[in-house]
Short mmCIF file of C-alpha atoms and ligand atoms in Angstrom, two decimals:
data_model
loop_
_atom_site.label_atom_id
_atom_site.label_comp_id
_atom_site.label_asym_id
_atom_site.label_seq_id
_atom_site.Cartn_x
_atom_site.Cartn_y
_atom_site.Cartn_z
CA MET A 1 0.00 0.00 0.00
CA SER A 2 1.14 3.56 -0.65
CA ILE A 3 0.01 7.17 -0.67
CA LEU A 4 0.97 9.95 -3.08
CA VAL A 5 1.72 13.24 -1.37
CA THR A 6 2.22 16.42 -3.43
CA GLY A 7 4.21 19.34 -2.04
CA GLY A 8 5.80 17.06 0.55
CA ALA A 9 9.04 19.05 0.69
CA GLY A 10 7.28 22.22 1.88
CA PHE A 11 6.45 23.27 5.42
CA ILE A 12 3.28 21.30 6.14
CA GLY A 13 3.94 18.55 3.59
CA SER A 14 7.34 17.66 5.05
CA ASN A 15 5.93 17.61 8.60
CA PHE A 16 3.16 15.34 7.30
CA VAL A 17 5.59 12.92 5.59
CA LEU A 18 7.79 12.75 8.72
CA ASP A 19 4.77 12.13 10.97
CA TRP A 20 3.29 9.57 8.59
CA LEU A 21 6.45 7.48 8.49
CA ALA A 22 6.89 7.78 12.25
CA GLN A 23 3.54 6.01 12.64
CA SER A 24 3.26 3.71 9.63
CA ASP A 25 5.38 1.74 7.20
CA GLU A 26 3.12 2.59 4.28
CA LEU A 27 5.17 3.90 1.35
CA VAL A 28 5.01 7.65 0.61
CA ILE A 29 5.51 8.85 -2.97
CA ASN A 30 6.42 12.52 -2.65
CA LEU A 31 5.90 14.66 -5.79
CA ASP A 32 7.33 18.15 -5.33
CA LYS A 33 8.58 20.74 -7.80
CA LEU A 34 11.10 22.11 -5.30
CA THR A 35 10.22 25.77 -5.75
CA TYR A 36 11.93 28.25 -3.39
CA ALA A 37 9.58 26.87 -0.67
CA GLY A 38 10.45 23.19 -1.16
CA ASN A 39 13.46 21.93 0.74
CA LEU A 40 14.77 18.37 0.81
CA GLU A 41 16.76 19.24 3.92
CA ASN A 42 13.42 19.01 5.80
CA LEU A 43 13.40 15.30 4.93
CA GLN A 44 17.07 14.58 5.57
CA SER A 45 16.22 12.09 8.31
CA LEU A 46 14.59 9.94 5.60
CA ASP A 47 17.74 9.68 3.47
CA CYS A 48 18.15 5.98 2.60
CA ASP A 49 14.66 5.20 3.98
CA HIS A 50 13.05 2.99 1.33
CA ARG A 51 9.55 3.98 2.56
CA HIS A 52 10.01 7.47 1.06
CA VAL A 53 10.22 7.88 -2.72
CA PHE A 54 10.96 11.47 -3.76
CA VAL A 55 10.13 12.63 -7.29
CA GLN A 56 10.93 16.17 -8.40
CA GLY A 57 8.15 17.37 -10.67
CA ASP A 58 5.12 19.58 -11.23
CA ILE A 59 1.55 18.62 -10.30
CA GLY A 60 0.65 20.25 -13.63
CA ASP A 61 2.68 17.63 -15.53
CA SER A 62 -0.18 15.27 -16.43
CA GLU A 63 2.05 12.60 -17.92
CA LEU A 64 4.28 12.45 -14.85
CA ALA A 65 1.28 12.26 -12.50
CA ALA A 66 -0.35 9.53 -14.62
CA ASN A 67 2.90 7.51 -14.66
CA LEU A 68 3.36 7.79 -10.90
CA LEU A 69 -0.22 6.71 -10.24
CA ALA A 70 0.05 3.75 -12.63
CA LYS A 71 3.40 2.66 -11.22
CA HIS A 72 2.71 2.96 -7.49
CA GLN A 73 -1.07 2.39 -7.36
CA PRO A 74 -1.58 4.64 -4.29
CA ARG A 75 -4.72 4.23 -2.18
CA ALA A 76 -4.86 7.99 -1.65
CA VAL A 77 -3.53 11.28 -3.02
CA ILE A 78 -2.99 14.15 -0.56
CA ASN A 79 -2.56 17.47 -2.32
CA PHE A 80 -0.41 19.95 -0.40
CA ALA A 81 1.38 21.42 -3.44
CA ALA A 82 0.65 25.12 -3.82
CA GLU A 83 2.07 28.59 -3.94
CA SER A 84 1.23 29.63 -0.39
CA HIS A 85 2.41 33.14 0.47
CA VAL A 86 -0.11 36.01 0.30
CA ASP A 87 2.54 38.74 -0.10
CA ARG A 88 4.13 36.93 -3.04
CA SER A 89 0.69 36.54 -4.63
CA ILE A 90 0.30 40.32 -4.45
CA HIS A 91 3.68 40.92 -6.14
CA GLY A 92 3.11 38.24 -8.81
CA PRO A 93 -0.12 36.22 -9.03
CA GLU A 94 0.79 34.20 -12.16
CA ASP A 95 2.47 31.26 -10.39
CA PHE A 96 -0.54 31.00 -8.06
CA ILE A 97 -2.91 30.64 -10.99
CA GLN A 98 -0.64 28.08 -12.64
CA THR A 99 -0.01 25.83 -9.66
CA ASN A 100 -3.06 26.29 -7.46
CA ILE A 101 -5.68 26.31 -10.23
CA VAL A 102 -4.22 24.78 -13.41
CA GLY A 103 -1.97 22.38 -11.48
CA THR A 104 -4.81 21.14 -9.26
CA PHE A 105 -7.02 20.73 -12.35
CA ARG A 106 -4.39 18.64 -14.16
CA LEU A 107 -3.77 16.55 -11.07
CA LEU A 108 -7.52 15.95 -10.72
CA GLU A 109 -7.68 14.84 -14.34
CA ALA A 110 -4.85 12.34 -13.85
CA VAL A 111 -6.45 11.06 -10.64
CA ARG A 112 -9.87 10.78 -12.28
CA ALA A 113 -8.44 8.60 -15.06
CA TYR A 114 -6.53 6.43 -12.56
CA TRP A 115 -9.51 6.04 -10.21
CA GLY A 116 -11.82 5.28 -13.15
CA ASP A 117 -9.72 2.21 -13.96
CA LEU A 118 -9.59 0.90 -10.39
CA GLN A 119 -11.84 -2.03 -9.52
CA GLY A 120 -13.71 -3.32 -6.48
CA GLU A 121 -12.28 -2.59 -3.03
CA ALA A 122 -9.40 -0.47 -4.39
CA LYS A 123 -11.90 1.83 -6.11
CA GLN A 124 -14.16 1.97 -3.04
CA ALA A 125 -11.32 2.82 -0.69
CA PHE A 126 -9.52 5.41 -2.83
CA ARG A 127 -9.47 9.05 -1.61
CA PHE A 128 -8.26 12.40 -2.98
CA LEU A 129 -7.65 14.73 -0.04
CA HIS A 130 -7.24 18.40 -0.89
CA VAL A 131 -5.47 20.58 1.69
CA SER A 132 -6.90 24.10 1.74
CA THR A 133 -7.08 27.20 3.87
CA ASP A 134 -9.51 29.29 5.92
CA GLU A 135 -8.52 32.28 3.78
CA VAL A 136 -11.05 31.22 1.10
CA TYR A 137 -13.83 32.46 3.42
CA GLY A 138 -12.57 36.06 3.44
CA SER A 139 -12.39 38.42 6.39
CA LEU A 140 -14.49 38.46 9.59
CA GLY A 141 -15.63 41.43 11.66
CA LYS A 142 -14.62 41.53 15.33
CA GLU A 143 -17.88 40.05 16.64
CA ASP A 144 -18.71 37.68 13.76
CA PRO A 145 -18.98 33.95 14.51
CA ALA A 146 -16.08 31.79 13.30
CA PHE A 147 -16.10 30.21 9.81
CA THR A 148 -18.12 27.01 9.52
CA GLU A 149 -17.89 24.70 6.50
CA THR A 150 -20.98 26.31 4.97
CA TYR A 151 -19.70 29.89 5.24
CA ARG A 152 -19.80 31.67 1.86
CA TYR A 153 -16.57 31.83 -0.17
CA GLU A 154 -15.28 35.41 -0.33
CA PRO A 155 -11.53 35.27 -1.08
CA ASN A 156 -9.71 38.61 -1.07
CA SER A 157 -6.13 37.98 -2.23
CA PRO A 158 -4.81 36.32 -5.38
CA TYR A 159 -3.59 33.50 -3.11
CA SER A 160 -6.96 32.87 -1.47
CA ALA A 161 -8.81 33.29 -4.78
CA SER A 162 -6.60 30.64 -6.38
CA LYS A 163 -7.13 28.27 -3.43
CA ALA A 164 -10.90 28.93 -3.60
CA ALA A 165 -10.86 28.03 -7.29
CA SER A 166 -9.03 24.78 -6.55
CA ASP A 167 -11.54 23.91 -3.79
CA HIS A 168 -14.38 24.43 -6.27
CA LEU A 169 -12.71 22.17 -8.83
CA VAL A 170 -12.28 19.45 -6.20
CA ARG A 171 -15.94 19.78 -5.24
CA ALA A 172 -17.01 19.65 -8.88
CA TYR A 173 -15.01 16.48 -9.54
CA HIS A 174 -16.97 14.79 -6.78
CA HIS A 175 -20.37 16.03 -7.87
CA THR A 176 -19.81 15.52 -11.60
CA TYR A 177 -17.61 12.43 -11.79
CA GLY A 178 -18.10 10.86 -8.38
CA LEU A 179 -14.40 11.19 -7.49
CA PRO A 180 -14.09 10.36 -3.76
CA VAL A 181 -12.70 13.65 -2.48
CA LEU A 182 -12.19 15.18 0.95
CA THR A 183 -11.29 18.83 1.59
CA THR A 184 -9.77 20.36 4.70
CA ASN A 185 -9.69 24.13 5.31
CA CYS A 186 -7.18 24.94 8.01
CA SER A 187 -6.18 28.08 9.87
CA ASN A 188 -2.61 29.49 10.07
CA ASN A 189 -0.02 26.83 10.90
CA TYR A 190 3.26 27.31 12.74
CA GLY A 191 6.07 24.98 13.79
CA PRO A 192 9.33 23.41 12.54
CA TYR A 193 10.48 23.88 8.91
CA HIS A 194 8.28 26.98 8.43
CA PHE A 195 9.86 29.11 5.71
CA PRO A 196 10.91 32.45 7.25
CA GLU A 197 8.84 34.58 4.87
CA LYS A 198 5.79 33.90 7.10
CA LEU A 199 5.08 35.87 10.28
CA ILE A 200 6.31 33.61 13.11
CA PRO A 201 9.56 32.27 11.60
CA LEU A 202 10.36 35.70 10.09
CA MET A 203 10.10 37.29 13.54
CA ILE A 204 12.33 34.63 15.15
CA VAL A 205 14.97 34.83 12.41
CA ASN A 206 14.99 38.64 12.24
CA ALA A 207 15.09 39.01 16.02
CA LEU A 208 18.14 36.76 16.32
CA ALA A 209 19.84 38.57 13.42
CA GLY A 210 19.32 41.96 15.12
CA LYS A 211 17.01 43.10 12.29
CA PRO A 212 13.72 45.02 12.46
CA LEU A 213 10.53 43.06 13.21
CA PRO A 214 8.14 44.40 10.56
CA VAL A 215 4.52 44.56 11.78
CA TYR A 216 2.02 45.44 9.04
CA GLY A 217 -0.37 48.33 9.78
CA ASP A 218 -1.55 48.45 13.40
CA GLY A 219 -0.73 44.78 14.10
CA GLN A 220 -4.28 44.16 15.30
CA GLN A 221 -5.18 41.73 12.50
CA ILE A 222 -6.33 38.44 13.99
CA ARG A 223 -5.32 34.94 12.87
CA ASP A 224 -6.26 31.54 14.32
CA TRP A 225 -3.06 29.54 14.95
CA LEU A 226 -2.58 25.76 14.88
CA TYR A 227 0.62 23.83 15.57
CA VAL A 228 1.58 22.05 12.34
CA LYS A 229 1.64 18.54 13.89
CA ASP A 230 -2.00 19.03 14.91
CA HIS A 231 -2.86 19.89 11.31
CA CYS A 232 -1.11 16.67 10.24
CA SER A 233 -3.09 14.59 12.75
CA ALA A 234 -6.32 16.19 11.51
CA ILE A 235 -5.48 15.28 7.90
CA ARG A 236 -4.73 11.68 8.90
CA ARG A 237 -8.02 11.51 10.77
CA VAL A 238 -10.04 12.94 7.85
CA LEU A 239 -8.30 10.56 5.46
CA ASP A 240 -9.18 7.59 7.71
CA ALA A 241 -12.74 8.42 8.60
CA GLY A 242 -13.97 11.56 6.77
CA ARG A 243 -17.19 11.24 4.79
CA VAL A 244 -16.58 11.35 1.04
CA GLY A 245 -17.41 14.71 -0.55
CA GLU A 246 -17.33 16.52 2.81
CA VAL A 247 -15.35 19.56 3.88
CA TYR A 248 -13.75 19.73 7.34
CA ASN A 249 -12.53 22.96 8.92
CA VAL A 250 -9.37 22.54 11.01
CA GLY A 251 -8.38 25.03 13.70
CA GLY A 252 -6.96 25.40 17.16
CA TRP A 253 -9.39 27.89 18.77
CA ASN A 254 -6.40 30.19 19.14
CA GLU A 255 -7.31 33.59 17.83
CA LYS A 256 -4.54 36.12 18.43
CA PRO A 257 -3.71 39.59 17.10
CA ASN A 258 -0.40 39.70 15.21
CA LEU A 259 1.17 42.08 17.71
CA GLU A 260 0.47 39.64 20.55
CA ILE A 261 2.16 36.87 18.53
CA VAL A 262 5.23 39.06 18.00
CA HIS A 263 5.37 39.98 21.70
CA THR A 264 5.12 36.29 22.67
CA VAL A 265 7.97 35.35 20.32
CA CYS A 266 10.09 38.22 21.69
CA ALA A 267 9.43 37.20 25.32
CA LEU A 268 10.38 33.56 24.61
CA LEU A 269 13.60 34.70 22.93
CA ASP A 270 14.36 36.99 25.89
CA GLU A 271 14.11 33.90 28.09
CA LEU A 272 15.80 31.29 25.88
CA SER A 273 18.41 33.36 24.00
CA PRO A 274 18.71 36.86 25.51
CA ARG A 275 20.25 39.72 23.53
CA VAL A 276 23.90 40.34 24.40
CA ASP A 277 23.08 43.93 25.39
CA GLY A 278 20.39 42.62 27.79
CA LYS A 279 17.65 44.69 26.08
CA PRO A 280 14.29 43.10 25.16
CA TYR A 281 13.80 41.89 21.57
CA LYS A 282 10.52 43.83 21.37
CA GLU A 283 12.63 46.98 20.91
CA GLN A 284 13.22 45.71 17.35
CA ILE A 285 9.50 45.95 16.43
CA THR A 286 8.85 48.42 13.60
CA TYR A 287 5.48 49.32 12.08
CA VAL A 288 5.52 49.15 8.29
CA ALA A 289 2.98 49.87 5.54
CA ASP A 290 -0.02 47.55 5.65
CA ARG A 291 -0.51 44.70 3.16
CA PRO A 292 -2.93 45.76 0.39
CA GLY A 293 -6.39 44.24 0.94
CA HIS A 294 -5.23 42.83 4.28
CA ASP A 295 -7.88 40.53 5.81
CA ARG A 296 -8.67 41.73 9.33
CA ARG A 297 -9.71 38.52 11.05
CA TYR A 298 -9.87 34.76 10.46
CA ALA A 299 -11.44 32.32 12.92
CA ILE A 300 -12.20 28.64 12.45
CA ASP A 301 -15.13 26.73 13.89
CA ALA A 302 -13.72 23.19 14.08
CA ARG A 303 -16.72 21.58 15.78
CA LYS A 304 -17.60 19.34 12.83
CA LEU A 305 -14.17 17.70 12.86
CA GLU A 306 -14.23 17.45 16.66
CA SER A 307 -17.70 15.94 16.97
CA GLU A 308 -17.82 13.73 13.86
CA LEU A 309 -14.26 12.46 13.90
CA ALA A 310 -13.26 13.02 17.54
CA TRP A 311 -10.19 15.06 16.59
CA LYS A 312 -8.54 17.40 19.10
CA PRO A 313 -5.30 19.37 18.86
CA ALA A 314 -2.56 18.09 21.18
CA GLU A 315 -0.79 21.45 21.66
CA THR A 316 -2.02 24.65 23.21
CA PHE A 317 -0.63 27.84 21.70
CA GLU A 318 1.67 28.23 24.72
CA THR A 319 3.25 24.77 24.34
CA GLY A 320 3.37 24.93 20.53
CA ILE A 321 5.01 28.34 20.28
CA ARG A 322 7.63 27.39 22.89
CA ARG A 323 8.49 24.22 20.93
CA THR A 324 8.69 26.28 17.75
CA VAL A 325 11.05 28.92 19.15
CA GLN A 326 13.21 26.15 20.64
CA TRP A 327 13.29 24.34 17.28
CA TYR A 328 14.56 27.46 15.48
CA LEU A 329 17.21 28.02 18.13
CA GLU A 330 18.40 24.42 17.78
CA ASN A 331 18.32 24.44 13.96
CA GLN A 332 20.34 27.50 13.05
CA ALA A 333 22.08 25.60 10.22
CA TRP A 334 18.69 24.99 8.55
CA VAL A 335 17.87 28.69 8.96
CA LYS A 336 21.23 29.70 7.50
CA ASN A 337 20.72 27.50 4.43
CA VAL A 338 17.19 28.70 3.65
CA THR A 339 17.93 32.38 4.21
CA SER A 340 20.56 32.66 1.49
CA GLY A 341 20.18 33.38 -2.24
CA ALA A 342 16.59 33.73 -3.45
CA TYR A 343 15.36 34.44 0.08
CA LYS A 344 17.61 37.52 0.36
CA GLN A 345 16.24 38.82 -2.94
CA TRP A 346 12.64 38.40 -1.70
CA VAL A 347 13.35 40.23 1.56
CA GLY A 348 15.08 43.02 -0.35
CA LYS A 349 12.19 43.42 -2.78
CA HIS A 350 9.42 43.23 -0.19
CA TYR A 351 10.90 44.98 2.86
CA GLY A 352 13.67 46.94 1.18
CA ASP A 353 16.32 45.91 3.72
CA ALA A 354 18.28 43.06 2.10
P1 NAD B 401 4.84 25.77 1.34
O1 NAD B 401 4.87 26.96 0.42
O2 NAD B 401 5.75 25.72 2.50
O3 NAD B 401 5.10 24.43 0.49
C1 NAD B 401 4.53 24.21 -0.77
C2 NAD B 401 5.26 23.03 -1.42
O4 NAD B 401 4.66 22.79 -2.70
C3 NAD B 401 6.75 23.31 -1.67
O5 NAD B 401 7.51 22.18 -1.30
C4 NAD B 401 6.81 23.54 -3.18
O6 NAD B 401 8.06 23.14 -3.75
C5 NAD B 401 5.68 22.65 -3.67
N1 NAD B 401 5.14 23.08 -4.97
C6 NAD B 401 4.81 24.35 -5.34
N2 NAD B 401 4.35 24.35 -6.61
C7 NAD B 401 4.36 23.04 -7.02
C8 NAD B 401 3.97 22.39 -8.22
N3 NAD B 401 3.49 23.08 -9.27
N4 NAD B 401 4.09 21.05 -8.30
C9 NAD B 401 4.60 20.33 -7.24
N5 NAD B 401 5.00 20.90 -6.10
C10 NAD B 401 4.86 22.24 -5.99
O7 NAD B 401 3.31 25.65 1.78
P2 NAD B 401 2.69 25.08 3.14
O8 NAD B 401 2.60 26.17 4.11
O9 NAD B 401 3.40 23.82 3.49
O10 NAD B 401 1.21 24.75 2.65
C11 NAD B 401 0.86 23.48 2.13
C12 NAD B 401 -0.61 23.49 1.75
O11 NAD B 401 -1.40 23.80 2.89
C13 NAD B 401 -0.95 24.55 0.71
O12 NAD B 401 -1.90 23.99 -0.19
C14 NAD B 401 -1.56 25.68 1.51
O13 NAD B 401 -2.49 26.41 0.73
C15 NAD B 401 -2.24 24.91 2.61
N6 NAD B 401 -2.40 25.63 3.89
C16 NAD B 401 -1.32 26.26 4.47
C17 NAD B 401 -1.48 26.90 5.70
C18 NAD B 401 -0.32 27.56 6.41
O14 NAD B 401 -0.53 28.21 7.43
N7 NAD B 401 0.91 27.42 5.94
C19 NAD B 401 -2.73 26.91 6.32
C20 NAD B 401 -3.80 26.25 5.70
C21 NAD B 401 -3.62 25.61 4.49
P1 TYD B 402 1.48 35.26 7.09
O1 TYD B 402 2.37 34.46 7.96
O2 TYD B 402 2.02 35.78 5.78
O3 TYD B 402 0.16 34.37 6.87
P2 TYD B 402 -1.27 34.79 6.18
O4 TYD B 402 -1.12 36.05 5.44
O5 TYD B 402 -1.50 33.62 5.28
O6 TYD B 402 -2.23 34.88 7.33
O7 TYD B 402 0.95 36.49 7.91
C1 TYD B 402 0.25 36.33 9.14
C2 TYD B 402 -0.17 37.70 9.60
O8 TYD B 402 1.00 38.46 9.93
C3 TYD B 402 -0.89 38.49 8.53
O9 TYD B 402 -1.94 39.26 9.14
C4 TYD B 402 0.17 39.42 7.97
C5 TYD B 402 1.07 39.67 9.17
N1 TYD B 402 2.51 39.90 8.85
C6 TYD B 402 3.17 41.02 9.38
O10 TYD B 402 2.58 41.84 10.12
N2 TYD B 402 4.49 41.21 9.05
C7 TYD B 402 5.17 40.36 8.24
O11 TYD B 402 6.37 40.61 7.95
C8 TYD B 402 4.49 39.21 7.73
C9 TYD B 402 5.20 38.22 6.84
C10 TYD B 402 3.15 39.02 8.07
#
């Protein structure tokens, strides 16, 4: 038995592959294009592990996807592959359209052909699990109830619009062709191997480097944070027991304003790796121009997943963020490798301080 994971060298995908193989001997075929966000160093502990088969390639390459499906006969496909950074989607949406929409469409076509040829139990048991985001639902007001699975789609950035389009395609392939799909819409993840273009790892890396900590606008935008390993356990649970065609929201009931997140990271660094001058890291906070079209608040109502599938996150925000800061302190070589080259160019272009 095997599963095909796409985007398994990225942040969540690599955590998922590592967790999967820590709990099961089922073969993982990992199809990843290795964009700037994909990093085989995340999977170094699997070097020489025959349960992990890495293939560099594009989910939009129909022939490659068809060949991998025919060769390995996976019982499930889990689609993590995507362009995932809102700020990059604002600077250049094209890659988001290509990978998140066209790529997902081509992958669905390859999977539909493969599944169509399966017989009996293999056909019954097959699943296509699409990993999506809460950002497809748009922005909430301060007092609005959290997003449920039936909340209207109202994406506001090129990133969230492209993910919304891919969710609709996945839905349509179930309703039109009967493809056995599952979709998860998760809130903001954090944890090990998070590329330091995103808020939490950027703040840790910049703080330690003595650089400014750029907070967009007033820093009062709210996100709902989930430790990445809890997202991985939710995906495994949905894959095992989710009802075909259903959508499951995944979240940690951890709504926090960005500024509070940055203060928490600074306080943990003050404790675990104090500045040589003894001053607090929060002195490095700088307020910068807001992100265009910046969504004010996301919040996930995860009750469906909790009540139907008895899933619960293992980490609180306090335990998860401490683990995360510790991980970055203990993995400075990883940080050094990912913050060279193309990363420097991105920081220079976006923040003007390369
Ligand atoms: P990431 O940017 O860290 O990783 C994406 C991975 O996909 C990289 O390894 C990249 O090389 C690969 N990839 C990109 N284009 C590809 C293509 N055309 N073909 C094959 N591989 C390709 O992203 P992430 O944060 O790990 O997110 C994974 C998935 O989870 C995405 O679909 C994202 O929308 C979703 N998601 C992320 C979050 C979050 O907080 N990070 C929250 C909810 C949902
Ligand atoms: P991010 O990690 O990019 O995730 P997303 O946009 O998908 O929610 O950003 C999280 C929040 O942090 C978001 O409100 C934007 C804000 N932010 C900053 O204030 N400064 C930064 O340098 C970055 C990268 C994000």
